[in-house]
Amino acid sequence: MKKPCHQNLKKFNTFGIDIYTKNFFRVSNYSDLEYLIDISKNYSKIFVIGGGSNVILSSNIIDALVVKIDILGINIISNDSNHILIDVGAGESWHDIVVFCLSRGWYGLENLALIPGTVGGAPVQNIGAYGLEFSEYCHSVFAWSFKNNCFIEIKAQDCLFSYRESIFKKNNNDYLILSVRLLLDKIWTPRIGYHDIKKQITNCVAKLTPTHVFDVVCSARRSKLPDVKALGNVGSFFKNPILEIPELEYLKLLFPNIVFWNHIPGVSFKISAGWLINICGWKGRIIGPVAVYKKQSLILVNINNANASDVLVLAHAIQEDVCCKTGISLEIEPVIF
Ligand SMILES: Cc1cc2nc3c(=O)[nH]c(=O)nc-3n(C[C@H](O)[C@H](O)[C@H](O)COP(=O)(O)OP(=O)(O)OC[C@H]3O[C@@H](n4cnc5c(N)ncnc54)[C@H](O)[C@@H]3O)c2cc1C
């Protein structure tokens, strides 16, 4: 029988924080799960880790029970001429699933290509990119509830999905996501309204294919985002703030060039957090072993073996300065544990 063991977590988090846990346990099948459920009662802190691409690990992790979900597999639940419903193990790589579905003619996920992490991590912050959110293709999530000691199937409409939020993020580590059901399209509807995609495809809209959109998304991401193998990071470090019309109008008087998009049409707007950080002069700045990425101010990068406190020193300095200069509070996106 496997037991929780000592494990260095540097290769299990994309920021590359060099820290360990005394209690690392991999769940690869339902017999590991049974054992985990049994031993989890002995731990006051439990942390579920997927691909580690949206976490900043602090010394809290040392005594926690760290559960790595390795459950794999794709099963077809139902299939008709318009849709297919698949159940995917939480340990599958998100990007590999996007590629697999595209190759089978199961459409919808193309805009979410190349987002690092696992399928089980995707519902937690309702991943989103290029004008699409995970919630739009989620049917339900199957999980173990540590709090209520039972298995639970949560329908998408009950997952409280919103921008980079869900019931799973709000109640961090109450749930162990085991599999995710995705309801995909057999007939493709392109989602090309987002400006970066629109720019790339204006010449070929007539013969546009899902693979073309996938390729455009992948090449845009490769050109903008640092490779986590070369430069530790967790993608966007701050959420784009959401403002209502009167607040935006006031800000436009102070900053006529402010960058924003529609959030809820006619009600609210998303302000570019990267733009705010830029105009406050933070692009490329370094504090200790952490820097604001030169090509994209929304990303903080690990330049010299940073720990969680080092990351938060820079993050808090940015938050304070942006708030002081613009009146806007930036919210941290990754989970700090
Ligand atoms: C270069 C880069 C680009 C990125 N781009 C985007 C982007 O475009 N859009 C976007 O939304 N995000 C983006 N991210 C963030 C990240 O990839 C996603 O949030 C991803 O879904 C996290 O999945 P993960 O498996 O790595 O989760 P982890 O980082 O391991 O965990 C994140 C949170 O989810 C919880 N969790 C993970 N798995 C489970 C599970 N099975 N059960 C219960 N809880 C679980 C963890 O406890 C933690 O609270 C990016 C990150 C990087 C490094």
Coordinates of C-alpha atoms and ligand atoms in Angstrom, one line a residue:
M1 CA 0.0 0.0 0.0
K2 CA 1.3 3.5 -1.0
K3 CA 1.8 5.9 1.9
P4 CA 2.1 9.8 1.9
C5 CA 5.8 10.6 1.5
H6 CA 8.3 13.4 1.6
Q7 CA 8.5 15.2 -1.8
N8 CA 10.2 18.2 -3.2
L9 CA 7.6 20.2 -5.1
K10 CA 9.8 22.3 -7.4
K11 CA 8.9 20.4 -10.5
F12 CA 5.3 20.3 -9.5
N13 CA 4.7 24.1 -9.7
T14 CA 5.4 26.2 -12.8
F15 CA 6.6 29.2 -10.7
G16 CA 9.5 26.8 -9.7
I17 CA 9.2 27.5 -5.9
D18 CA 11.7 25.1 -4.3
I19 CA 9.7 23.8 -1.3
Y20 CA 8.8 20.3 0.0
T21 CA 5.9 18.6 1.7
K22 CA 6.2 15.9 4.3
N23 CA 3.0 14.3 3.0
F24 CA 2.7 13.8 -0.8
F25 CA 0.1 11.3 -2.1
R26 CA -0.7 10.4 -5.6
V27 CA -4.2 9.3 -6.5
S28 CA -4.1 7.2 -9.7
N29 CA -7.1 5.0 -9.3
Y30 CA -10.1 4.4 -7.0
S31 CA -8.2 2.2 -4.6
D32 CA -5.8 5.1 -3.9
L33 CA -8.8 7.2 -3.5
E34 CA -10.3 5.0 -0.9
Y35 CA -7.1 5.0 1.1
L36 CA -6.8 8.8 0.7
I37 CA -10.4 9.3 2.1
D38 CA -9.4 7.2 5.1
I39 CA -6.2 9.1 5.9
S40 CA -7.4 12.6 5.0
K41 CA -9.2 12.7 8.4
N42 CA -5.8 12.8 10.1
Y43 CA -4.8 16.1 8.4
S44 CA -5.9 19.6 9.3
K45 CA -4.6 21.0 5.9
I46 CA -5.1 19.3 2.6
F47 CA -3.9 20.8 -0.7
V48 CA -4.9 19.3 -4.1
I49 CA -2.3 19.9 -6.8
G50 CA -2.9 19.5 -10.5
G51 CA -0.3 20.9 -12.9
G52 CA 0.8 23.5 -10.4
S53 CA 0.3 26.2 -13.0
N54 CA -1.8 28.5 -10.9
V55 CA -0.4 28.2 -7.4
I56 CA 2.1 30.0 -5.3
L57 CA 3.3 27.6 -2.6
S58 CA 4.3 28.9 0.8
S59 CA 5.6 27.1 3.9
N60 CA 2.0 26.1 4.7
I61 CA 2.5 23.3 2.2
I62 CA 5.1 21.5 4.4
D63 CA 2.7 20.0 6.9
A64 CA -0.3 19.7 4.5
L65 CA -1.4 16.5 2.9
V66 CA -0.6 17.3 -0.8
V67 CA -2.8 15.2 -3.1
K68 CA -1.7 14.9 -6.7
I69 CA -4.5 13.7 -9.0
D70 CA -3.3 11.4 -11.7
I71 CA -6.6 9.9 -12.7
L72 CA -6.7 9.5 -16.5
G73 CA -9.1 8.4 -19.2
I74 CA -11.8 9.6 -21.6
N75 CA -15.2 8.0 -21.8
I76 CA -18.0 8.8 -24.2
I77 CA -21.3 9.2 -22.2
S78 CA -23.6 10.2 -25.1
N79 CA -23.2 10.9 -28.8
D80 CA -25.6 12.3 -31.4
S81 CA -25.2 14.1 -34.7
N82 CA -24.9 17.6 -33.0
H83 CA -23.2 16.9 -29.7
I84 CA -20.9 14.6 -27.8
L85 CA -20.7 14.3 -24.0
I86 CA -17.4 13.0 -22.7
D87 CA -16.1 12.3 -19.2
V88 CA -12.5 13.1 -18.7
G89 CA -10.2 12.1 -15.8
A90 CA -9.0 15.0 -13.7
G91 CA -5.3 14.1 -14.2
E92 CA -5.4 14.5 -18.0
S93 CA -3.4 17.4 -19.5
W94 CA -5.9 20.1 -20.5
H95 CA -4.0 21.0 -23.8
D96 CA -3.8 17.3 -24.8
I97 CA -7.6 17.0 -24.4
V98 CA -8.1 20.1 -26.6
V99 CA -5.9 18.5 -29.2
F100 CA -7.6 15.1 -28.9
C101 CA -11.1 16.6 -29.2
L102 CA -10.1 18.6 -32.2
S103 CA -8.6 15.5 -34.0
R104 CA -11.9 13.7 -33.4
G105 CA -14.1 16.5 -34.8
W106 CA -15.5 17.4 -31.3
Y107 CA -15.4 21.2 -31.3
G108 CA -15.5 24.1 -28.9
L109 CA -12.3 24.1 -27.0
E110 CA -9.9 25.5 -29.7
N111 CA -9.7 29.0 -28.1
L112 CA -8.5 27.4 -24.8
A113 CA -5.5 25.7 -26.4
L114 CA -2.1 25.7 -24.7
I115 CA -3.4 26.7 -21.3
P116 CA -1.1 24.7 -19.0
G117 CA -2.4 22.4 -16.2
T118 CA -4.9 19.5 -15.8
V119 CA -8.5 18.9 -16.7
G120 CA -9.3 18.9 -12.9
G121 CA -7.7 22.4 -12.5
A122 CA -9.7 23.9 -15.4
P123 CA -13.1 24.3 -13.5
V124 CA -11.3 25.7 -10.4
Q125 CA -10.8 29.2 -11.9
N126 CA -13.1 28.6 -14.9
I127 CA -10.2 29.0 -17.3
G128 CA -10.7 31.5 -20.1
A129 CA -8.8 32.9 -23.1
Y130 CA -9.5 34.5 -26.4
G131 CA -13.1 35.3 -25.7
L132 CA -14.1 31.9 -24.3
E133 CA -14.6 30.4 -20.8
F134 CA -14.4 26.7 -19.8
S135 CA -17.9 27.1 -18.3
E136 CA -19.4 27.3 -21.8
Y137 CA -18.5 23.6 -22.6
C138 CA -18.8 22.2 -19.0
H139 CA -21.7 19.8 -18.4
S140 CA -20.8 18.8 -14.8
V141 CA -18.0 18.1 -12.4
F142 CA -17.6 14.9 -10.4
A143 CA -15.8 15.2 -7.1
W144 CA -15.2 14.0 -3.6
S145 CA -16.3 16.4 -0.9
F146 CA -13.9 16.4 2.0
K147 CA -16.3 18.6 4.0
N148 CA -19.4 16.4 3.6
N149 CA -17.6 13.1 3.2
C150 CA -19.4 12.0 0.0
F151 CA -19.1 11.9 -3.8
I152 CA -20.9 14.7 -5.5
E153 CA -21.9 15.5 -9.1
I154 CA -22.2 19.3 -9.6
K155 CA -24.0 20.4 -12.7
A156 CA -22.4 23.4 -14.5
Q157 CA -25.1 25.8 -13.5
D158 CA -24.4 25.0 -9.8
C159 CA -20.6 25.5 -10.1
L160 CA -21.0 29.3 -9.6
F161 CA -18.8 29.9 -12.6
S162 CA -17.9 33.5 -13.3
Y163 CA -14.7 35.4 -14.4
R164 CA -11.8 33.3 -13.0
E165 CA -14.1 32.0 -10.2
S166 CA -16.1 29.0 -9.2
I167 CA -17.5 27.1 -6.2
F168 CA -14.2 25.2 -6.2
K169 CA -12.0 28.3 -6.0
K170 CA -14.3 29.9 -3.3
N171 CA -14.1 26.8 -1.1
N172 CA -10.5 25.9 -1.9
N173 CA -9.7 22.3 -1.1
D174 CA -13.2 21.3 0.1
Y175 CA -13.5 19.3 -3.1
L176 CA -11.3 16.8 -4.9
I177 CA -12.2 16.9 -8.5
L178 CA -12.1 13.4 -10.0
S179 CA -13.5 14.0 -13.5
V180 CA -15.1 16.6 -15.7
R181 CA -17.9 16.2 -18.2
L182 CA -17.6 18.3 -21.4
L183 CA -20.5 18.8 -23.8
L184 CA -18.9 19.5 -27.2
D185 CA -20.2 20.4 -30.6
K186 CA -20.1 18.3 -33.7
I187 CA -21.0 21.3 -35.9
W188 CA -18.5 24.0 -35.4
T189 CA -19.4 27.6 -34.6
P190 CA -16.3 29.8 -34.8
R191 CA -15.5 32.1 -31.8
I192 CA -13.4 34.7 -33.5
G193 CA -14.7 38.0 -32.0
Y194 CA -11.6 38.5 -29.8
H195 CA -9.3 41.1 -31.3
D196 CA -6.1 39.0 -31.4
I197 CA -7.9 36.3 -33.3
K198 CA -9.8 38.7 -35.5
K199 CA -6.6 40.4 -36.6
Q200 CA -5.0 37.1 -37.8
I201 CA -7.9 35.7 -39.7
T202 CA -9.4 38.6 -41.6
N203 CA -8.1 37.4 -44.9
C204 CA -9.5 33.9 -44.7
V205 CA -12.8 34.0 -43.0
A206 CA -14.5 32.2 -45.9
K207 CA -12.4 29.0 -45.6
L208 CA -11.8 29.2 -41.8
T209 CA -11.4 25.8 -40.0
P210 CA -11.3 24.9 -36.3
T211 CA -7.6 23.8 -36.8
H212 CA -6.9 27.3 -38.2
V213 CA -8.3 29.0 -35.1
F214 CA -6.4 26.5 -32.9
D215 CA -3.1 27.4 -34.7
V216 CA -3.8 31.1 -34.4
V217 CA -4.4 30.8 -30.7
C218 CA -1.2 28.6 -30.2
S219 CA 1.0 30.9 -32.1
A220 CA -0.4 34.0 -30.3
R221 CA 0.3 32.4 -27.0
R222 CA 3.8 31.2 -27.9
S223 CA 4.8 34.7 -29.0
K224 CA 3.4 36.4 -25.8
L225 CA 3.9 34.1 -22.9
P226 CA 7.1 33.0 -21.3
D227 CA 7.9 29.3 -21.5
V228 CA 7.5 28.0 -17.9
K229 CA 10.5 25.7 -18.5
A230 CA 12.8 28.6 -19.1
L231 CA 11.2 31.2 -16.8
G232 CA 9.0 30.2 -13.8
N233 CA 5.5 31.9 -13.9
V234 CA 1.8 31.2 -13.3
G235 CA 0.4 33.2 -16.3
S236 CA -1.6 36.3 -15.4
F237 CA -0.9 37.3 -11.8
F238 CA -3.8 39.7 -11.5
K239 CA -7.4 39.5 -12.7
N240 CA -8.7 42.2 -15.0
P241 CA -10.7 44.5 -12.8
I242 CA -14.5 44.8 -13.6
L243 CA -16.0 48.3 -13.5
E244 CA -19.5 49.6 -14.0
I245 CA -20.2 52.3 -16.5
P246 CA -20.0 55.4 -14.1
E247 CA -16.7 54.2 -12.7
L248 CA -15.3 53.7 -16.2
E249 CA -16.5 57.1 -17.4
Y250 CA -14.7 58.7 -14.4
L251 CA -11.5 56.8 -15.2
K252 CA -11.7 57.8 -18.9
L253 CA -11.5 61.4 -17.8
L254 CA -8.2 60.7 -16.0
F255 CA -6.8 58.2 -18.5
P256 CA -8.3 58.8 -22.0
N257 CA -6.3 55.9 -23.5
I258 CA -7.5 53.3 -20.9
V259 CA -7.8 49.8 -22.4
F260 CA -11.1 48.0 -21.7
W261 CA -13.5 45.4 -23.1
N262 CA -17.2 44.7 -22.7
H263 CA -17.9 42.3 -19.8
I264 CA -21.7 42.3 -19.4
P265 CA -22.9 44.4 -22.4
G266 CA -24.4 47.7 -21.3
V267 CA -23.6 47.0 -17.6
S268 CA -19.9 46.4 -16.9
F269 CA -16.4 46.5 -18.5
K270 CA -13.2 44.7 -18.0
I271 CA -10.2 47.0 -17.6
S272 CA -6.8 45.7 -18.8
A273 CA -4.8 45.0 -15.6
G274 CA -1.6 44.8 -17.8
W275 CA -2.3 48.3 -19.1
L276 CA -2.8 49.7 -15.5
I277 CA 0.5 48.1 -14.4
N278 CA 2.3 49.5 -17.5
I279 CA 1.1 53.1 -17.0
C280 CA 2.2 52.9 -13.4
G281 CA 5.7 52.1 -14.6
W282 CA 6.1 48.5 -13.5
K283 CA 7.0 46.8 -16.8
G284 CA 10.3 44.9 -16.4
R285 CA 10.8 46.1 -12.8
I286 CA 12.6 43.7 -10.4
I287 CA 12.2 43.4 -6.7
G288 CA 14.5 40.7 -5.2
P289 CA 14.3 37.5 -7.2
V290 CA 11.0 38.3 -8.9
A291 CA 10.4 40.5 -12.0
V292 CA 7.5 41.9 -14.0
Y293 CA 7.8 40.2 -17.3
K294 CA 9.3 42.5 -20.0
K295 CA 6.8 41.5 -22.8
Q296 CA 3.6 41.4 -20.7
S297 CA 3.2 43.3 -17.4
L298 CA 0.5 41.0 -16.1
I299 CA 3.0 38.2 -15.6
L300 CA 5.4 37.9 -12.7
V301 CA 8.5 35.8 -13.3
N302 CA 10.9 33.9 -11.0
I303 CA 14.4 35.1 -11.9
N304 CA 16.4 33.7 -9.0
N305 CA 14.9 31.0 -6.9
A306 CA 12.1 33.0 -5.4
N307 CA 9.9 31.9 -2.5
A308 CA 6.2 32.8 -1.9
S309 CA 7.1 35.8 0.3
D310 CA 9.4 37.2 -2.4
V311 CA 6.5 36.9 -4.9
L312 CA 4.0 38.7 -2.6
V313 CA 6.4 41.6 -1.9
L314 CA 6.4 42.5 -5.6
A315 CA 2.7 41.7 -6.0
H316 CA 1.7 43.9 -3.0
A317 CA 4.0 46.7 -4.1
I318 CA 2.2 46.7 -7.5
Q319 CA -1.2 46.6 -5.9
E320 CA -0.5 49.5 -3.6
D321 CA 1.0 51.7 -6.3
V322 CA -1.8 51.0 -8.9
C323 CA -4.4 51.7 -6.3
C324 CA -2.7 54.9 -5.2
K325 CA -2.3 56.2 -8.8
T326 CA -5.6 55.0 -10.3
G327 CA -7.9 54.1 -7.4
I328 CA -8.3 50.5 -8.7
S329 CA -7.7 47.5 -6.6
L330 CA -6.0 44.6 -8.4
E331 CA -7.0 41.1 -7.3
I332 CA -4.4 38.3 -7.3
E333 CA -5.4 35.5 -9.7
P334 CA -3.4 32.4 -8.6
V335 CA -4.1 30.5 -5.4
I336 CA -1.7 31.3 -2.6
F337 CA -1.3 28.4 -0.3
Ligands
LIG1 C1 2.1 30.3 -19.0 C2 0.7 30.2 -18.4 C3 -0.4 30.7 -19.1 C4 -1.7 30.6 -18.5 N1 -2.7 31.0 -19.3 C5 -4.0 31.0 -18.7 C6 -5.1 31.4 -19.5 O1 -5.0 31.9 -20.6 N2 -6.3 31.4 -18.9 C7 -6.5 30.9 -17.6 O2 -7.6 30.9 -17.1 N3 -5.4 30.4 -16.9 C8 -4.2 30.5 -17.4 N4 -3.1 30.0 -16.7 C9 -3.3 29.5 -15.3 C10 -3.5 28.0 -15.2 O3 -2.8 27.3 -16.3 C11 -4.9 27.5 -15.1 O4 -5.6 28.1 -14.0 C12 -5.0 26.0 -15.0 O5 -6.3 25.6 -15.1 C13 -4.5 25.5 -13.6 O6 -4.6 24.1 -13.6 P1 -3.6 23.2 -12.8 O7 -3.9 21.8 -13.0 O8 -2.2 23.6 -13.1 O9 -4.0 23.6 -11.3 P2 -3.0 23.9 -10.1 O10 -2.2 25.1 -10.4 O11 -2.3 22.7 -9.7 O12 -4.1 24.3 -9.0 C14 -4.9 25.5 -9.1 C15 -6.0 25.4 -8.0 O13 -6.9 24.4 -8.4 C16 -6.9 23.4 -7.4 N5 -7.0 22.1 -8.1 C17 -6.2 21.6 -9.1 N6 -6.6 20.4 -9.4 C18 -7.7 20.1 -8.6 C19 -8.5 18.9 -8.5 N7 -8.4 17.8 -9.2 N8 -9.5 19.0 -7.5 C20 -9.7 20.1 -6.7 N9 -8.9 21.2 -6.8 C21 -7.9 21.2 -7.8 C22 -5.7 23.6 -6.5 O14 -5.9 23.1 -5.2 C23 -5.5 25.1 -6.6 O15 -6.4 25.7 -5.7 C24 -1.8 30.1 -17.2 C25 -0.7 29.6 -16.5 C26 0.6 29.7 -17.1 C27 1.7 29.2 -16.3

